């Protein structure tokens, strides 16, 4: 690799103050090769996280008993362009009716890798914290958006659904898992009726125990209230935002 | 409602409304498929374009896509339409208008093109864009001259400004200032130093405004600051005495879309008046900053017009510009590629949309800039953003958004880097805003040929500004 690293003494004050890519140096008016390649390494990890398919066999092995479904989006390209299809079950999907309190859906979302790495651990931690709850068999869902959990929850006949789903990869993290709780799930629920715990990604982000503590607390409150979402706002719900709103976006909804 | 018909290759296609005709004539993009209004085939698309080409421009004054009675953006468009400005093109069809614009552009007749702005409606301009190729959008866009100013002048010929976007995940002052200093050292920040706050709170907004104001004052930088909080937050801190240069707001092309953003036209009137009254400008009085983007209305389920017919996202985007121009903004930019692949799927769609938005904004009289950007789940990469930034430079774009190393560590998306703007300026012979260029010279940041020095090779000229990062 070529490229001139900047003199550390003069620009260290910038680099030490932020994780942003400051004081990168220059090759003419462009970035030095080393900086250019470092950016590509991060982008490649994010791209691969979006497109590498979920290894459902490995995931089911980690989970033990599990059901498996897919959304109405037949492949990744359609999934990315038609979020509406990712929110509906594929035609002919069979799910058993249960009378469980809770279902947990494990969806690939925008980072199958995040689900693969952090889904089983998060589920196990959540189970430990809900001793009095009956929990339906976990459902592995491919080409899934968050709202797919509404239809799955309704078919299973559960009182609440938690969707664990891969978040959109960024350049700093390609393996963040999100968890979305919806009380009384049924198709048509609004995003404002959910509560979210994001950036589950130990050791850098939220760890499984913290995420499960928050989720279990939200579930208990939701059961007492008979609702989730903005009603539970103080415990971590964020209001839904339109696409241009420049708060950190959540395209996995 | 008029049914219009077009025949291509022996097949006849029917278009039941003006909104349907516009949508089917739109070059392919994922957002229109998602909305269910895209052409079903290439033949249907070109049939719609042929019908549109023969449509009199004046049709758009008689027939609407979003109803007058139920939408205040439509009322704004029609109630402020300037018939005298429209007169030179009043008898033309959409296709004839495209030809006329290209003729004026080839002759370099900026006055003819620029003088039309208040006589054109967003729908007229959007329709024309649908008949244009990318090169047409560049050729005409560069001849529409829109100049604005507050403490720097935006939009002059031969100039390309840059917004310095020093976002930080926790709004940490040291973290923000590190990016501000890095950007200034790259000659970025002449359009605005504009922060998207991680948290939209009055306290946070005021702290960031004071931080930027202090820096701009201390180094006498001829530019303006902005914290891109919600307009209601900005109004609140302005009334409490915070140093507000620019009032920011995201806007959309329908009343319902603006409701989704929590704004009304009256609120924007109030905000503009409050910021103008502060008198913080030195070279102008433009105090508003707007962001828009194709897909914004659809993402808020606010994209339908008369009889519930979906309106295509490019037409809705142009309607957002009608909102913007009512408030004489200093800066307007489309955030092309930010909202996601369900609206603009790949590099081809993003490139096309960026050029359309720039063209439509400029023709309607806006100081149009672009955030050339992408997310990791779109089929877009740095090669695509390179192509668009260079085409926008050629198209006379007023400003581009820049972030450190092309990576926004708060919003988690990729935009242009500070060095990207150096490349565009160098390749196309463009210069920063004149007041800012003089400041760079005073700071010894330009070499003898007017190029921004590489201070990482020789840090001496950087020492003054590096002190600003020592908080």
XYZ file of C-alpha atoms in Angstrom:
724
model
C 0.000 0.000 0.000
C 1.134 3.510 -0.735
C -0.133 6.752 0.789
C 1.247 9.230 3.232
C -0.072 8.914 6.767
C -0.488 12.379 8.236
C 2.090 13.514 10.805
C 0.625 12.242 14.041
C 1.556 15.174 16.205
C -0.292 17.886 14.291
C -3.558 16.074 13.555
C -3.860 13.705 16.487
C -6.138 16.261 18.138
C -8.698 15.636 15.382
C -8.405 11.850 15.223
C -8.633 11.390 18.964
C -11.825 13.429 19.226
C -14.064 11.466 16.855
C -14.630 8.136 15.172
C -15.337 10.079 11.966
C -12.753 9.630 9.200
C -10.857 12.891 9.743
C -7.313 13.921 8.750
C -6.994 11.135 6.187
C -4.315 12.849 4.130
C -4.442 13.348 0.381
C -3.184 11.923 -2.881
C -3.580 14.984 -5.065
C -7.225 15.897 -4.519
C -8.262 12.334 -3.671
C -7.713 9.964 -0.756
C -4.458 8.036 -0.346
C -4.666 4.390 -1.442
C -4.536 3.054 2.116
C -7.517 5.195 3.169
C -9.445 4.302 0.037
C -8.917 0.599 0.680
C -9.864 0.921 4.363
C -13.189 2.438 3.298
C -13.757 -0.383 0.814
C -13.061 -2.990 3.493
C -15.848 -1.518 5.648
C -18.236 -1.195 2.728
C -17.528 -4.774 1.627
C -18.406 -6.083 5.104
C -21.692 -4.173 5.006
C -22.538 -5.348 1.491
C -21.769 -8.963 2.326
C -23.852 -8.719 5.493
C -26.862 -7.594 3.445
C -26.497 -10.232 0.754
C -25.054 -13.359 2.413
C -28.083 -15.665 2.885
C -29.170 -16.903 6.278
C -27.814 -20.347 7.149
C -31.128 -21.678 8.391
C -29.750 -25.157 9.138
C -27.131 -23.769 11.486
C -29.632 -21.434 13.095
C -32.174 -24.208 13.709
C -29.472 -26.333 15.230
C -28.611 -23.513 17.622
C -32.275 -23.028 18.508
C -33.371 -26.637 18.923
C -37.059 -26.826 18.074
C -38.081 -24.147 15.551
C -40.591 -23.434 12.807
C -39.496 -21.972 9.488
C -41.328 -19.551 7.198
C -40.562 -17.049 4.471
C -42.122 -13.801 3.393
C -43.831 -13.121 0.064
C -40.577 -11.631 -1.264
C -39.073 -14.441 -3.364
C -35.474 -13.206 -3.409
C -33.124 -10.529 -2.063
C -33.541 -8.096 -4.972
C -37.324 -8.102 -4.633
C -37.050 -7.978 -0.853
C -34.970 -4.790 -1.021
C -37.364 -3.061 -3.419
C -40.701 -4.271 -2.047
C -40.840 -3.867 1.722
C -44.592 -4.540 1.489
C -43.878 -8.134 0.391
C -41.429 -8.614 3.245
C -44.270 -7.808 5.664
C -46.542 -10.653 4.401
C -46.128 -14.424 4.655
C -45.587 -16.387 1.459
C -48.746 -17.919 0.053
C -49.492 -21.355 1.486
C -47.581 -20.831 4.724
C -48.840 -23.176 7.449
C -48.468 -22.243 11.129
C -50.047 -24.062 14.092
C -52.525 -22.261 16.301
C -51.233 -22.054 19.870
C -52.492 -20.309 22.961
C -49.032 -19.233 24.069
C -48.357 -15.869 25.680
C -45.422 -15.011 23.457
C -43.896 -15.843 20.085
C -40.341 -14.953 19.096
C -39.660 -14.474 15.390
C -36.058 -14.603 14.191
C -35.940 -12.631 10.922
C -32.940 -12.103 8.641
C -33.874 -8.488 7.894
C -31.054 -6.461 6.353
C -28.285 -8.383 8.092
C -28.725 -12.181 8.176
C -25.281 -12.252 9.782
C -26.540 -10.281 12.782
C -29.353 -12.776 13.350
C -27.005 -15.712 12.899
C -24.571 -14.349 15.483
C -26.858 -12.747 18.041
C -30.342 -14.279 17.582
C -29.948 -17.493 19.636
C -28.126 -15.728 22.491
C -30.746 -13.010 22.754
C -33.596 -15.536 22.711
C -31.971 -17.671 25.418
C -31.471 -14.633 27.651
C -35.074 -13.549 27.120
C -36.435 -17.010 27.986
C -34.540 -16.991 31.282
C -36.291 -13.766 32.250
C -39.837 -14.929 31.479
C -40.326 -17.958 33.748
C -44.100 -17.575 34.022
C -44.729 -17.106 30.301
C -45.694 -19.799 27.820
C -43.604 -19.320 24.695
C -44.457 -20.750 21.269
C -41.747 -22.531 19.281
C -39.388 -19.910 17.753
C -40.095 -19.018 14.117
C -37.193 -18.512 11.709
C -38.299 -16.130 8.932
C -36.438 -15.392 5.722
C -36.720 -12.147 3.656
C -38.475 -10.704 6.684
C -39.417 -7.157 7.704
C -40.462 -6.348 11.246
C -44.186 -6.304 10.448
C -44.057 -9.929 9.270
C -44.245 -10.710 12.977
C -47.787 -9.305 13.058
C -49.126 -11.982 10.735
C -47.040 -14.734 12.355
C -48.209 -13.699 15.828
C -51.850 -13.573 14.747
C -51.686 -17.041 13.125
C -50.019 -18.521 16.201
C -52.681 -16.933 18.388
C -50.182 -15.404 20.832
C -50.707 -12.330 23.012
C -47.366 -10.736 22.085
C -44.621 -11.121 19.509
C -40.945 -10.193 19.687
C -39.171 -9.949 16.342
C -35.390 -10.294 16.449
C -34.104 -8.976 13.137
C -30.847 -7.925 11.452
C -30.501 -4.144 11.251
C -29.221 -2.269 8.214
C -25.423 -2.615 8.202
C -23.392 0.553 8.553
C -19.701 1.010 7.898
C -18.867 0.661 11.595
C -21.164 -2.282 12.388
C -22.549 -4.926 10.031
C -23.932 -7.260 12.720
C -26.393 -5.229 14.816
C -29.580 -7.020 15.864
C -32.838 -5.192 16.591
C -35.698 -6.448 18.781
C -39.268 -5.215 18.216
C -42.087 -5.945 20.633
C -45.733 -5.789 19.525
C -48.643 -6.515 21.885
C -51.693 -8.232 20.359
C -50.060 -8.695 16.959
C -52.240 -8.644 13.855
C -51.698 -7.410 10.278
C -52.077 -3.637 10.059
C -50.345 -2.712 13.316
C -48.556 0.647 13.028
C -44.892 1.163 13.860
C -46.011 3.482 16.630
C -47.520 0.403 18.336
C -44.118 -1.235 18.762
C -41.217 -0.884 21.149
C -37.665 -1.350 20.017
C -34.312 -2.303 21.474
C -31.588 -1.740 18.907
C -27.886 -2.316 18.387
C -27.730 -5.707 20.149
C -24.132 -6.553 19.350
C -21.887 -7.667 22.191
C -19.213 -6.795 23.066
C -19.445 -3.402 21.270
C -23.176 -2.759 21.525
C -25.994 -3.798 23.832
C -25.338 -7.278 25.287
C -27.899 -10.100 25.472
C -28.607 -9.663 29.178
C -29.246 -5.905 28.861
C -31.474 -6.402 25.819
C -33.407 -9.221 27.502
C -33.844 -7.175 30.709
C -35.353 -4.308 28.701
C -37.552 -6.601 26.605
C -38.822 -8.545 29.621
C -39.625 -5.264 31.382
C -41.475 -3.996 28.340
C -43.423 -7.256 28.037
C -44.558 -7.088 31.655
C -45.624 -3.452 31.214
C -47.349 -4.199 27.922
C -49.303 -7.031 29.534
C -50.437 -4.734 32.359
C -51.381 -2.006 29.884
C -52.794 -4.292 27.197
C -50.798 -2.339 24.602
C -47.301 -1.616 23.327
C -45.799 1.354 21.484
C -45.952 5.014 22.347
C -47.938 4.174 25.474
C -44.694 2.623 26.758
C -42.590 5.442 25.352
C -40.711 6.198 28.555
C -39.211 2.736 28.448
C -37.570 3.161 25.094
C -40.087 3.379 22.257
C -39.262 5.812 19.484
C -42.019 7.418 17.434
C -42.096 6.375 13.757
C -40.342 8.699 11.344
C -40.905 9.486 7.697
C -38.155 8.416 5.334
C -36.442 11.785 5.050
C -36.315 12.408 8.747
C -32.634 12.340 9.437
C -32.799 10.479 12.656
C -30.963 7.180 12.317
C -33.177 5.290 9.857
C -34.707 1.881 10.415
C -35.443 0.488 6.968
C -36.110 -2.929 8.418
C -39.621 -1.934 9.423
C -61.808 13.084 -16.275
C -60.061 13.040 -19.637
C -58.828 9.670 -20.864
C -55.741 10.064 -23.033
C -54.491 7.409 -25.456
C -51.104 6.685 -26.963
C -50.093 4.069 -29.513
C -46.689 2.449 -29.775
C -45.893 -0.459 -32.108
C -49.536 -1.087 -32.837
C -50.508 -1.268 -29.160
C -52.733 1.405 -27.689
C -52.408 2.450 -24.061
C -54.947 4.447 -22.070
C -54.129 6.914 -19.319
C -57.115 7.728 -17.165
C -55.778 10.799 -15.396
C -53.013 13.369 -15.572
C -51.376 11.745 -12.532
C -51.409 8.359 -14.241
C -49.963 9.828 -17.432
C -47.102 11.497 -15.525
C -46.371 8.346 -13.551
C -46.302 6.067 -16.570
C -44.049 8.495 -18.438
C -41.453 8.444 -15.648
C -38.146 6.656 -16.276
C -38.090 3.428 -14.247
C -37.516 3.546 -10.495
C -38.374 1.267 -7.612
C -40.478 3.815 -5.674
C -43.053 4.097 -8.443
C -43.299 0.285 -8.624
C -43.797 0.210 -4.860
C -46.531 2.849 -5.160
C -48.171 0.824 -7.931
C -48.059 3.636 -10.491
C -45.082 2.698 -12.709
C -45.435 1.756 -16.375
C -45.944 -1.980 -16.852
C -43.706 -2.145 -19.922
C -41.150 -0.131 -21.839
C -43.743 0.345 -24.573
C -46.295 1.764 -22.150
C -43.652 4.148 -20.785
C -42.745 5.565 -24.163
C -46.426 5.737 -25.153
C -47.030 7.885 -22.089
C -44.023 10.027 -22.937
C -45.386 10.540 -26.449
C -48.773 11.638 -25.127
C -47.080 13.897 -22.605
C -44.922 15.484 -25.302
C -48.063 16.618 -27.162
C -49.800 17.956 -24.084
C -50.045 21.775 -23.934
C -48.045 23.177 -21.005
C -51.078 25.243 -20.053
C -52.954 22.000 -19.280
C -51.237 21.998 -15.899
C -52.962 25.270 -14.999
C -56.386 23.751 -15.684
C -55.972 20.172 -14.516
C -54.357 19.063 -11.264
C -52.760 15.878 -9.947
C -53.419 16.750 -6.294
C -56.710 18.549 -5.638
C -56.857 22.302 -5.063
C -59.451 22.133 -2.311
C -57.774 19.440 -0.231
C -54.099 20.362 -0.561
C -52.428 23.622 0.403
C -49.365 22.921 -1.753
C -51.602 22.845 -4.843
C -53.222 26.098 -3.726
C -49.781 27.661 -3.213
C -48.702 26.580 -6.703
C -51.766 27.921 -8.502
C -52.395 31.028 -6.406
C -48.828 32.291 -6.895
C -48.545 31.390 -10.577
C -47.154 34.344 -12.570
C -48.940 34.523 -15.927
C -46.578 37.201 -17.280
C -43.527 35.053 -16.584
C -45.308 32.107 -18.232
C -46.222 34.089 -21.354
C -43.066 33.304 -23.441
C -43.862 29.578 -23.335
C -47.629 29.654 -22.809
C -48.431 28.286 -26.263
C -45.948 25.399 -26.186
C -46.513 21.705 -25.617
C -44.357 19.842 -23.097
C -42.238 18.451 -25.937
C -42.011 21.871 -27.556
C -40.926 23.341 -24.231
C -38.138 20.760 -23.950
C -36.921 21.719 -27.407
C -37.115 25.438 -26.612
C -35.134 25.002 -23.376
C -32.418 23.056 -25.178
C -32.245 25.797 -27.806
C -31.802 28.501 -25.199
C -29.258 26.366 -23.357
C -27.204 25.865 -26.528
C -27.174 29.631 -27.097
C -26.212 30.244 -23.469
C -29.350 32.359 -22.980
C -29.514 32.248 -19.180
C -31.940 35.163 -18.963
C -34.596 33.427 -21.084
C -34.488 30.276 -18.962
C -34.118 31.949 -15.576
C -36.908 34.445 -16.245
C -39.493 31.685 -16.531
C -39.228 30.444 -12.941
C -42.326 32.027 -11.407
C -44.346 31.180 -14.507
C -43.612 27.477 -14.253
C -45.417 25.008 -12.045
C -43.713 21.917 -10.579
C -45.871 19.650 -12.708
C -44.779 21.418 -15.918
C -41.128 21.086 -14.977
C -41.479 17.480 -13.801
C -43.256 16.559 -17.051
C -40.473 18.149 -19.089
C -37.794 16.304 -17.091
C -39.492 13.007 -17.978
C -38.839 13.702 -21.673
C -35.213 14.645 -21.118
C -32.127 12.501 -21.222
C -29.439 12.941 -18.580
C -27.380 15.227 -20.808
C -30.453 17.428 -21.459
C -30.912 17.809 -17.704
C -27.271 18.904 -17.379
C -27.300 21.251 -20.380
C -30.418 23.143 -19.288
C -29.787 22.958 -15.557
C -26.485 24.805 -15.867
C -28.162 27.729 -17.665
C -30.713 28.437 -14.933
C -29.000 31.015 -12.735
C -30.093 31.272 -9.122
C -27.987 33.381 -6.743
C -28.657 33.665 -3.012
C -26.718 34.962 -0.036
C -26.472 35.396 3.710
C -22.789 35.680 4.724
C -21.539 33.912 1.579
C -22.905 34.051 -1.950
C -24.296 30.833 -3.405
C -24.868 30.000 -7.068
C -22.501 32.341 -8.924
C -21.134 31.136 -12.274
C -17.963 29.058 -11.977
C -18.511 28.396 -8.274
C -19.313 25.218 -6.371
C -19.989 25.466 -2.640
C -20.029 22.675 -0.076
C -21.996 22.021 3.076
C -19.693 20.803 5.814
C -21.654 18.144 7.729
C -19.762 17.382 10.974
C -22.269 14.972 12.536
C -21.366 13.044 15.667
C -23.274 10.128 17.290
C -23.585 11.920 20.644
C -23.266 15.561 19.479
C -19.998 15.726 21.435
C -18.518 19.235 20.958
C -14.944 17.971 20.549
C -16.065 15.340 18.068
C -18.058 17.884 16.078
C -15.200 20.392 16.059
C -12.693 17.788 14.827
C -14.846 17.304 11.724
C -15.465 21.052 11.343
C -11.731 21.783 11.363
C -10.964 18.926 8.966
C -13.614 20.205 6.575
C -12.457 23.817 6.699
C -8.899 22.657 6.024
C -10.264 21.008 2.862
C -12.001 24.190 1.710
C -15.453 22.885 2.614
C -18.144 24.812 4.500
C -18.864 27.779 2.223
C -22.530 26.763 1.766
C -23.103 26.112 5.460
C -21.633 24.283 8.407
C -24.691 22.168 9.098
C -25.099 19.571 11.855
C -27.826 16.939 12.011
C -28.264 16.659 15.768
C -28.399 13.139 17.206
C -31.125 14.369 19.560
C -33.664 17.031 18.616
C -33.761 18.951 21.899
C -33.683 22.720 22.522
C -30.736 22.454 24.916
C -28.670 20.393 22.515
C -29.569 22.612 19.573
C -28.577 25.766 21.421
C -25.251 24.265 22.551
C -24.354 23.278 18.993
C -25.435 26.648 17.573
C -23.273 28.469 20.114
C -20.309 26.216 19.362
C -20.517 26.942 15.633
C -21.245 30.639 16.098
C -18.220 31.039 18.324
C -15.997 29.327 15.740
C -17.363 31.370 12.838
C -16.901 34.604 14.826
C -13.458 33.754 16.201
C -12.010 32.999 12.764
C -14.203 35.494 10.860
C -15.390 32.761 8.496
C -17.754 34.125 5.835
C -20.314 31.362 6.095
C -23.407 30.406 8.100
C -24.199 27.692 10.589
C -27.242 25.481 10.921
C -28.397 22.813 13.336
C -30.913 20.769 11.409
C -33.444 20.393 14.204
C -37.200 20.520 13.626
C -38.452 24.018 12.760
C -40.378 24.223 16.023
C -37.202 23.515 17.997
C -35.270 26.150 16.050
C -38.030 28.721 16.550
C -38.043 28.033 20.269
C -34.286 28.488 20.730
C -34.284 31.503 18.417
C -36.825 33.187 20.692
C -34.587 32.352 23.646
C -31.702 34.189 21.955
C -29.730 31.359 20.326
C -27.576 32.458 17.347
C -29.717 31.121 14.483
C -28.396 31.857 11.001
C -30.580 29.447 9.042
C -33.899 27.794 9.817
C -33.931 24.225 8.536
C -36.833 21.958 7.687
C -37.464 18.773 5.672
C -40.417 19.324 3.369
C -42.559 17.287 0.968
C -44.779 17.949 -2.031
C -48.170 17.385 -0.430
C -49.949 18.864 2.555
C -50.181 15.361 4.033
C -46.449 14.861 3.523
C -45.674 18.106 5.317
C -48.035 17.090 8.100
C -45.924 13.930 8.385
C -42.907 16.188 8.939
C -44.891 18.174 11.499
C -44.947 21.417 9.503
C -47.463 23.761 7.937
C -46.917 26.619 5.514
C -47.894 29.077 8.260
C -45.205 27.701 10.537
C -42.601 28.248 7.819
C -43.820 31.824 7.296
C -43.371 32.464 10.986
C -39.902 30.898 11.026
C -38.676 32.878 8.048
C -39.868 36.170 9.507
C -38.204 35.420 12.845
C -34.834 34.570 11.278
C -34.871 37.531 8.875
C -35.568 39.827 11.816
C -32.294 38.739 13.449
C -30.443 40.503 10.622
C -27.456 38.144 10.739
C -26.646 38.395 7.008
C -23.849 40.449 5.438
C -24.321 39.814 1.707
C -27.967 38.715 1.629
C -31.165 37.943 3.531
C -31.889 34.325 2.591
C -32.404 32.506 5.886
C -34.133 29.225 5.043
C -32.612 25.806 4.361
C -34.743 22.915 3.073
C -34.070 19.257 2.383
C -36.230 17.068 0.158
C -35.954 13.690 -1.516
C -37.817 11.471 -3.943
C -39.843 8.977 -1.934
C -40.411 11.231 1.093
C -44.162 11.500 0.470
C -44.570 7.794 -0.279
C -42.674 6.840 2.876
C -45.234 8.849 4.843
C -48.172 7.374 2.867
C -48.858 10.916 1.640
C -48.390 10.362 -2.092
C -51.953 10.203 -3.384
C -53.774 12.836 -5.416
C -57.236 13.276 -6.896
C -59.474 10.177 -6.451
C -56.684 8.491 -4.477
C -54.539 8.025 -7.590
C -50.853 7.660 -6.607
C -48.618 10.449 -7.879
C -45.124 9.488 -9.046
C -42.278 10.422 -6.724
C -40.471 12.704 -9.162
C -43.553 14.900 -9.653
C -44.106 15.015 -5.883
C -40.476 15.984 -5.401
C -40.858 18.910 -7.811
C -43.928 20.010 -5.844
C -41.779 20.199 -2.722
C -39.708 22.823 -4.578
C -42.823 24.969 -4.907
C -43.015 24.944 -1.117
C -39.320 25.826 -0.833
C -39.377 28.745 -3.248
C -42.150 30.477 -1.372
C -39.617 31.129 1.404
C -36.625 32.486 -0.583
C -34.196 29.874 0.770
C -30.425 30.242 0.875
C -30.047 26.510 0.254
C -32.182 23.593 -0.906
C -30.903 20.096 -1.438
C -32.340 16.790 -2.416
C -30.990 13.854 -0.404
C -30.794 11.498 -3.332
C -30.163 7.889 -2.312
C -30.730 8.354 1.416
C -34.224 6.995 1.796
C -33.386 3.541 0.487
C -33.501 1.101 -2.432
C -37.276 0.768 -2.295
C -37.378 4.310 -3.769
C -34.180 4.443 -5.845
C -32.723 0.981 -6.271
C -29.369 1.326 -7.947
C -26.717 3.682 -9.243
C -28.598 4.309 -12.486
C -31.767 5.362 -10.676
C -29.902 7.528 -8.160
C -27.900 9.242 -10.885
C -31.004 9.991 -12.921
C -32.946 11.260 -9.892
C -30.098 13.552 -8.811
C -29.992 15.196 -12.213
C -33.810 15.469 -12.408
C -34.032 17.063 -8.987
C -31.285 19.560 -9.742
C -32.909 20.488 -13.061
C -36.408 20.865 -11.599
C -35.229 22.868 -8.612
C -33.151 25.219 -10.720
C -35.902 25.809 -13.275
C -38.322 26.633 -10.483
C -35.859 29.205 -9.155
C -34.085 27.407 -6.312
C -30.423 27.480 -5.227
C -30.248 23.752 -5.737
C -27.717 21.468 -4.121
C -27.533 17.705 -3.766
C -26.550 15.234 -1.088
C -25.007 12.585 -3.331
C -25.341 9.564 -1.105
C -26.226 5.912 -0.603
C -27.000 3.312 2.006
C -25.407 -0.112 2.211
C -28.515 -1.988 1.077
C -28.753 -0.072 -2.215
C -26.945 -1.154 -5.374
C -24.775 1.954 -5.298
C -21.108 2.542 -4.543
C -18.393 5.180 -4.780
C -18.144 4.874 -8.547
C -21.795 5.879 -8.854
C -21.431 8.860 -6.525
C -18.304 9.938 -8.457
C -20.296 9.957 -11.690
C -23.159 11.941 -10.193
C -20.953 14.513 -8.445
C -19.065 15.246 -11.669
C -22.283 15.519 -13.680
C -23.746 17.845 -11.053
C -20.597 19.956 -11.201
C -21.079 20.182 -14.958
C -24.770 20.983 -14.424
C -23.949 24.049 -12.327
C -25.130 22.587 -9.036
C -25.013 25.227 -6.278
C -23.523 23.025 -3.570
C -22.767 19.463 -2.504
C -22.893 17.846 0.928
C -19.584 16.654 2.381
C -18.711 14.500 5.390
C -15.341 13.255 6.689
C -14.094 10.372 4.569
C -17.515 9.963 2.873
C -18.852 8.234 6.019
C -21.487 9.850 8.254
C -20.901 8.206 11.621
C -24.203 9.447 13.083
C -26.709 8.846 10.267
C -24.894 5.698 9.064
C -24.867 6.400 5.355
C -22.252 7.418 2.822
C -22.116 10.861 1.254
C -19.282 12.700 -0.518
C -15.967 13.282 1.233
C -14.266 16.643 1.629
C -11.714 15.544 -0.957
C -14.461 14.640 -3.448
C -15.391 18.306 -3.745
C -11.728 19.188 -4.299
C -11.803 16.733 -7.205
C -14.951 18.219 -8.747
C -13.592 21.745 -8.429
C -10.240 20.749 -9.935
C -11.612 18.673 -12.813
C -14.224 21.258 -13.844
C -12.376 24.463 -12.925
C -14.886 25.453 -10.232
C -14.072 27.593 -7.188
C -15.529 28.070 -3.704
C -17.952 30.916 -2.892
C -16.014 34.177 -3.390
C -16.098 35.426 0.222
C -15.023 32.010 1.475
C -12.257 31.767 -1.137
C -10.834 35.094 0.086
C -10.950 33.785 3.632
C -9.090 30.604 2.630
C -6.458 32.849 1.047
C -6.153 34.959 4.207
C -5.720 31.776 6.238
C -2.906 30.712 3.876
C -4.873 27.600 2.963
C -4.648 28.162 -0.812
C -1.490 27.847 -2.890
C -0.408 30.246 -5.651
C -2.702 28.605 -8.180
C -5.726 28.857 -5.882
C -5.797 25.174 -4.925
C -6.413 24.067 -1.356
C -3.080 23.119 0.205
C -2.467 19.582 1.444
C -1.883 20.474 5.073
C -1.220 16.854 6.028
C 1.969 17.149 3.968
C 2.920 20.471 5.594
C 0.790 21.284 8.652
C 2.046 24.834 9.248
C -0.919 26.663 7.627
C -3.286 24.414 9.604
C -2.078 25.412 13.066
C -4.464 28.327 13.557
C -7.549 26.230 12.831
C -6.255 23.162 14.671
C -6.366 25.314 17.789
C -10.148 25.459 17.343
C -10.294 21.711 17.979
C -8.608 22.127 21.379
C -11.750 22.311 23.512
